Short mmCIF file of C-alpha atoms in Angstrom, two decimals:
data_model
loop_
_atom_site.label_atom_id
_atom_site.label_comp_id
_atom_site.label_asym_id
_atom_site.label_seq_id
_atom_site.Cartn_x
_atom_site.Cartn_y
_atom_site.Cartn_z
CA UNK A 1 24.28 5.94 34.11
CA UNK A 2 24.30 4.05 30.83
CA UNK A 3 23.78 6.47 27.96
CA UNK A 4 22.91 5.90 24.35
CA UNK A 5 26.34 4.88 23.11
CA UNK A 6 25.92 1.46 21.55
CA UNK A 7 22.23 1.24 22.52
CA UNK A 8 19.82 -0.46 20.12
CA UNK A 9 16.78 1.77 19.63
CA UNK A 10 13.67 1.17 17.53
CA UNK A 11 11.57 4.12 16.42
CA UNK A 12 7.97 3.48 15.38
CA UNK A 13 6.48 6.10 13.07
CA UNK A 14 9.91 7.32 11.98
CA UNK A 15 8.75 9.22 8.89
CA UNK A 16 8.18 12.95 8.80
CA UNK A 17 9.85 15.88 10.62
CA UNK A 18 9.60 14.36 14.09
CA UNK A 19 11.03 11.05 12.95
CA UNK A 20 13.88 12.79 11.17
CA UNK A 21 14.78 14.77 14.29
CA UNK A 22 14.61 11.76 16.59
CA UNK A 23 16.57 9.40 14.32
CA UNK A 24 19.30 12.01 13.83
CA UNK A 25 19.56 12.82 17.56
CA UNK A 26 19.76 9.21 18.68
CA UNK A 27 22.31 8.38 15.98
CA UNK A 28 24.51 11.34 16.97
CA UNK A 29 24.53 9.99 20.52
CA UNK A 30 25.99 6.72 19.29
CA UNK A 31 22.89 4.52 19.19
CA UNK A 32 22.08 1.88 16.61
CA UNK A 33 18.78 3.23 15.31
CA UNK A 34 16.11 1.27 13.48
CA UNK A 35 13.14 3.26 12.19
CA UNK A 36 9.85 1.89 10.88
CA UNK A 37 7.04 3.57 9.04
CA UNK A 38 4.21 2.54 6.72
CA UNK A 39 5.16 5.27 4.22
CA UNK A 40 8.31 4.25 2.36
CA UNK A 41 9.00 7.73 0.99
CA UNK A 42 8.73 9.53 4.31
CA UNK A 43 10.82 6.85 6.00
CA UNK A 44 13.58 7.10 3.39
CA UNK A 45 13.76 10.87 3.90
CA UNK A 46 14.26 10.32 7.64
CA UNK A 47 16.94 7.68 7.13
CA UNK A 48 18.76 9.79 4.54
CA UNK A 49 18.81 12.73 6.98
CA UNK A 50 20.33 10.56 9.73
CA UNK A 51 23.39 8.74 8.35
CA UNK A 52 23.98 5.32 9.86
CA UNK A 53 20.34 4.66 10.71
CA UNK A 54 18.24 1.86 9.26
CA UNK A 55 14.67 1.82 7.97
CA UNK A 56 12.02 -0.85 7.48
CA UNK A 57 8.63 -0.35 5.88
CA UNK A 58 6.24 -1.89 8.42
CA UNK A 59 2.46 -1.72 8.77
CA UNK A 60 2.20 -1.37 12.54
CA UNK A 61 -1.50 -2.26 12.31
CA UNK A 62 -0.33 -5.75 11.33
CA UNK A 63 0.56 -7.55 14.56
CA UNK A 64 2.58 -10.26 12.82
CA UNK A 65 4.56 -7.74 10.77
CA UNK A 66 5.29 -5.74 13.90
CA UNK A 67 6.55 -8.86 15.69
CA UNK A 68 8.78 -9.68 12.73
CA UNK A 69 10.24 -6.17 12.83
CA UNK A 70 10.94 -6.50 16.55
CA UNK A 71 12.59 -9.89 16.03
CA UNK A 72 14.72 -8.51 13.18
CA UNK A 73 15.93 -5.56 15.30
CA UNK A 74 16.82 -7.84 18.21
CA UNK A 75 18.52 -10.35 15.89
CA UNK A 76 20.94 -7.69 14.61
CA UNK A 77 22.54 -7.04 18.02
CA UNK A 78 21.04 -9.63 20.36
CA UNK A 79 19.11 -7.03 22.33
CA UNK A 80 16.82 -4.01 22.16
CA UNK A 81 17.36 -1.09 24.53
CA UNK A 82 14.54 1.18 23.51
CA UNK A 83 11.36 1.72 21.58
CA UNK A 84 10.21 5.27 20.80
CA UNK A 85 6.60 5.45 19.65
CA UNK A 86 6.04 8.46 17.40
CA UNK A 87 2.97 7.37 15.44
CA UNK A 88 0.59 10.30 15.43
CA UNK A 89 -2.35 11.92 13.67
CA UNK A 90 -5.44 13.99 14.34
CA UNK A 91 -9.10 14.21 13.40
CA UNK A 92 -11.76 16.32 15.07
CA UNK A 93 -13.62 19.59 14.91
CA UNK A 94 -14.81 22.55 16.92
CA UNK A 95 -18.12 21.28 18.30
CA UNK A 96 -19.05 18.04 20.04
CA UNK A 97 -21.30 17.13 17.12
CA UNK A 98 -18.28 17.27 14.82
CA UNK A 99 -16.99 14.02 16.35
CA UNK A 100 -17.71 10.94 14.28
CA UNK A 101 -17.30 7.23 14.90
CA UNK A 102 -15.45 6.95 11.59
CA UNK A 103 -12.87 9.38 12.97
CA UNK A 104 -12.79 7.40 16.20
CA UNK A 105 -12.08 4.16 14.32
CA UNK A 106 -9.24 5.88 12.43
CA UNK A 107 -7.75 7.36 15.60
CA UNK A 108 -8.13 4.14 17.57
CA UNK A 109 -6.10 2.24 14.98
CA UNK A 110 -3.48 4.96 14.57
CA UNK A 111 -2.99 6.00 18.20
CA UNK A 112 -3.97 2.94 20.21
CA UNK A 113 -3.61 -0.19 18.10
CA UNK A 114 -0.08 0.70 17.00
CA UNK A 115 0.93 1.19 20.66
CA UNK A 116 -0.53 -2.20 21.51
CA UNK A 117 1.21 -3.98 18.69
CA UNK A 118 4.63 -2.39 19.24
CA UNK A 119 4.62 -2.72 23.03
CA UNK A 120 3.56 -6.37 22.89
CA UNK A 121 6.22 -7.09 20.28
CA UNK A 122 9.09 -5.40 22.12
CA UNK A 123 8.28 -5.61 25.84
CA UNK A 124 10.17 -8.82 26.63
CA UNK A 125 13.36 -7.59 24.96
CA UNK A 126 13.08 -4.23 26.73
CA UNK A 127 12.54 -5.94 30.09
CA UNK A 128 15.75 -7.92 29.61
CA UNK A 129 17.79 -4.82 28.85
CA UNK A 130 19.68 -3.04 31.66
CA UNK A 131 18.65 0.25 30.03
CA UNK A 132 15.34 -0.58 28.35
CA UNK A 133 13.06 2.37 27.64
CA UNK A 134 9.58 2.57 26.08
CA UNK A 135 8.65 6.14 25.17
CA UNK A 136 5.15 7.25 24.22
CA UNK A 137 4.58 10.73 22.83
CA UNK A 138 1.19 11.89 24.04
CA UNK A 139 -0.81 15.10 24.14
CA UNK A 140 -2.16 17.41 26.80
CA UNK A 141 -5.60 16.74 25.31
CA UNK A 142 -5.59 13.30 26.95
CA UNK A 143 -6.13 14.98 30.31
CA UNK A 144 -7.84 18.13 29.07
CA UNK A 145 -10.26 17.14 26.30
CA UNK A 146 -12.27 19.74 24.43
CA UNK A 147 -15.68 19.07 22.90
CA UNK A 148 -14.53 18.76 19.32
CA UNK A 149 -11.49 16.76 20.29
CA UNK A 150 -13.27 13.80 21.92
CA UNK A 151 -12.00 11.04 19.67
CA UNK A 152 -8.40 12.24 19.63
CA UNK A 153 -8.30 12.86 23.38
CA UNK A 154 -9.90 9.50 24.16
CA UNK A 155 -7.43 7.66 21.94
CA UNK A 156 -4.46 9.41 23.52
CA UNK A 157 -5.81 8.64 26.99
CA UNK A 158 -6.21 4.98 26.06
CA UNK A 159 -2.62 4.86 24.75
CA UNK A 160 -1.39 6.41 28.00
CA UNK A 161 -3.29 3.87 30.10
CA UNK A 162 -1.83 1.02 28.05
CA UNK A 163 1.65 2.47 28.58
CA UNK A 164 1.11 2.69 32.34
CA UNK A 165 0.19 -1.00 32.33
CA UNK A 166 3.47 -1.69 30.56
CA UNK A 167 5.22 0.34 33.27
CA UNK A 168 3.70 -1.97 35.85
CA UNK A 169 5.12 -4.92 33.96
CA UNK A 170 8.56 -3.28 34.16
CA UNK A 171 8.35 -2.72 37.92
CA UNK A 172 10.77 -5.49 38.84
CA UNK A 173 13.19 -4.78 35.98
CA UNK A 174 15.68 -2.08 34.99
CA UNK A 175 13.40 -0.92 32.18
CA UNK A 176 11.00 2.01 32.16
CA UNK A 177 7.89 3.05 30.24
CA UNK A 178 7.53 6.83 30.08
CA UNK A 179 4.98 9.24 28.61
CA UNK A 180 6.16 12.56 27.18
CA UNK A 181 3.27 15.01 26.91
CA UNK A 182 3.17 17.92 24.47
CA UNK A 183 0.54 20.48 23.58
CA UNK A 184 1.55 20.09 19.94
CA UNK A 185 4.73 19.81 17.90
CA UNK A 186 6.31 22.38 15.63
CA UNK A 187 9.11 22.19 13.06
CA UNK A 188 10.96 24.54 10.75
CA UNK A 189 8.66 23.89 7.79
CA UNK A 190 5.64 24.90 9.85
CA UNK A 191 7.33 28.12 10.93
CA UNK A 192 8.26 28.95 7.34
CA UNK A 193 4.68 28.32 6.20
CA UNK A 194 3.25 30.53 8.97
CA UNK A 195 5.95 33.13 9.77
CA UNK A 196 3.62 35.23 11.94
CA UNK A 197 2.34 32.35 14.08
CA UNK A 198 3.59 32.18 17.66
CA UNK A 199 3.04 28.44 18.26
CA UNK A 200 2.68 29.20 21.98
CA UNK A 201 3.31 26.17 24.15
CA UNK A 202 4.35 24.02 21.18
CA UNK A 203 7.41 21.76 21.48
CA UNK A 204 9.97 21.90 18.69
CA UNK A 205 10.74 18.48 17.27
CA UNK A 206 14.46 19.06 17.91
CA UNK A 207 13.76 19.77 21.58
CA UNK A 208 11.54 16.69 21.76
CA UNK A 209 14.40 14.61 20.36
CA UNK A 210 16.72 15.99 23.05
CA UNK A 211 14.19 15.06 25.74
CA UNK A 212 13.92 11.55 24.37
CA UNK A 213 17.67 11.10 24.27
CA UNK A 214 17.91 12.24 27.88
CA UNK A 215 15.78 9.33 29.07
CA UNK A 216 18.79 7.03 28.73
CA UNK A 217 20.76 9.12 31.23
CA UNK A 218 18.02 9.04 33.86
CA UNK A 219 17.44 6.17 36.28
CA UNK A 220 14.54 3.88 35.42
CA UNK A 221 13.01 4.37 38.87
CA UNK A 222 12.65 8.08 38.10
CA UNK A 223 10.97 7.40 34.75
CA UNK A 224 8.85 4.30 34.99
CA UNK A 225 5.14 5.12 34.91
CA UNK A 226 5.83 8.85 34.79
CA UNK A 227 3.94 11.40 32.67
CA UNK A 228 6.38 14.20 31.87
CA UNK A 229 4.93 17.42 30.44
CA UNK A 230 6.93 19.49 27.95
CA UNK A 231 6.15 23.16 27.24
CA UNK A 232 2.48 22.75 28.18
CA UNK A 233 1.05 25.93 29.80
#
């Protein structure tokens, strides 16, 4: 199998602890890694923590800006072998009445629109690659919504459905679109802030990065259109 050595990988939503872990893991495996985030400070922290990686401040809610980023990444090496979509966020409450349409609008943009813009911008390049991978990080809530989580769960479900449509587009290629499902993510800073918390069923961002890297050593036929659950009870 082709691994990550020399692969050209774009990471959307590369700022923050998850972005830092993913950029560093992919770079260690020998990939050319290009991260994008709307927050310049968070993005710079991720790039600084992963020597050899590149960062671009991109508003992924801007379709034209997203297409320019995709074109720039492909121009550097003449190809793109992967897009990892890490853009995340949450709003909700405990009761069904806590859901609001303002929260839904926010979550739709953050969790659905960014997936649409990035997948449309990169899908042709990924389809041409002999090891193209599109990776969506989703949540167990998409299939198991709770009353106060309606907007978040619905947005995640919509993003998953969009990704499965992309998988159908990859059916006659060597590319794959895959969904990695977590209950929630945890990192060292969270553990330090809450030393007595168990974080049961949570996936460490380092472990998530390992799972992502492993997708380039697995055949596309075993990944395309698959929903792979990590540490979800």
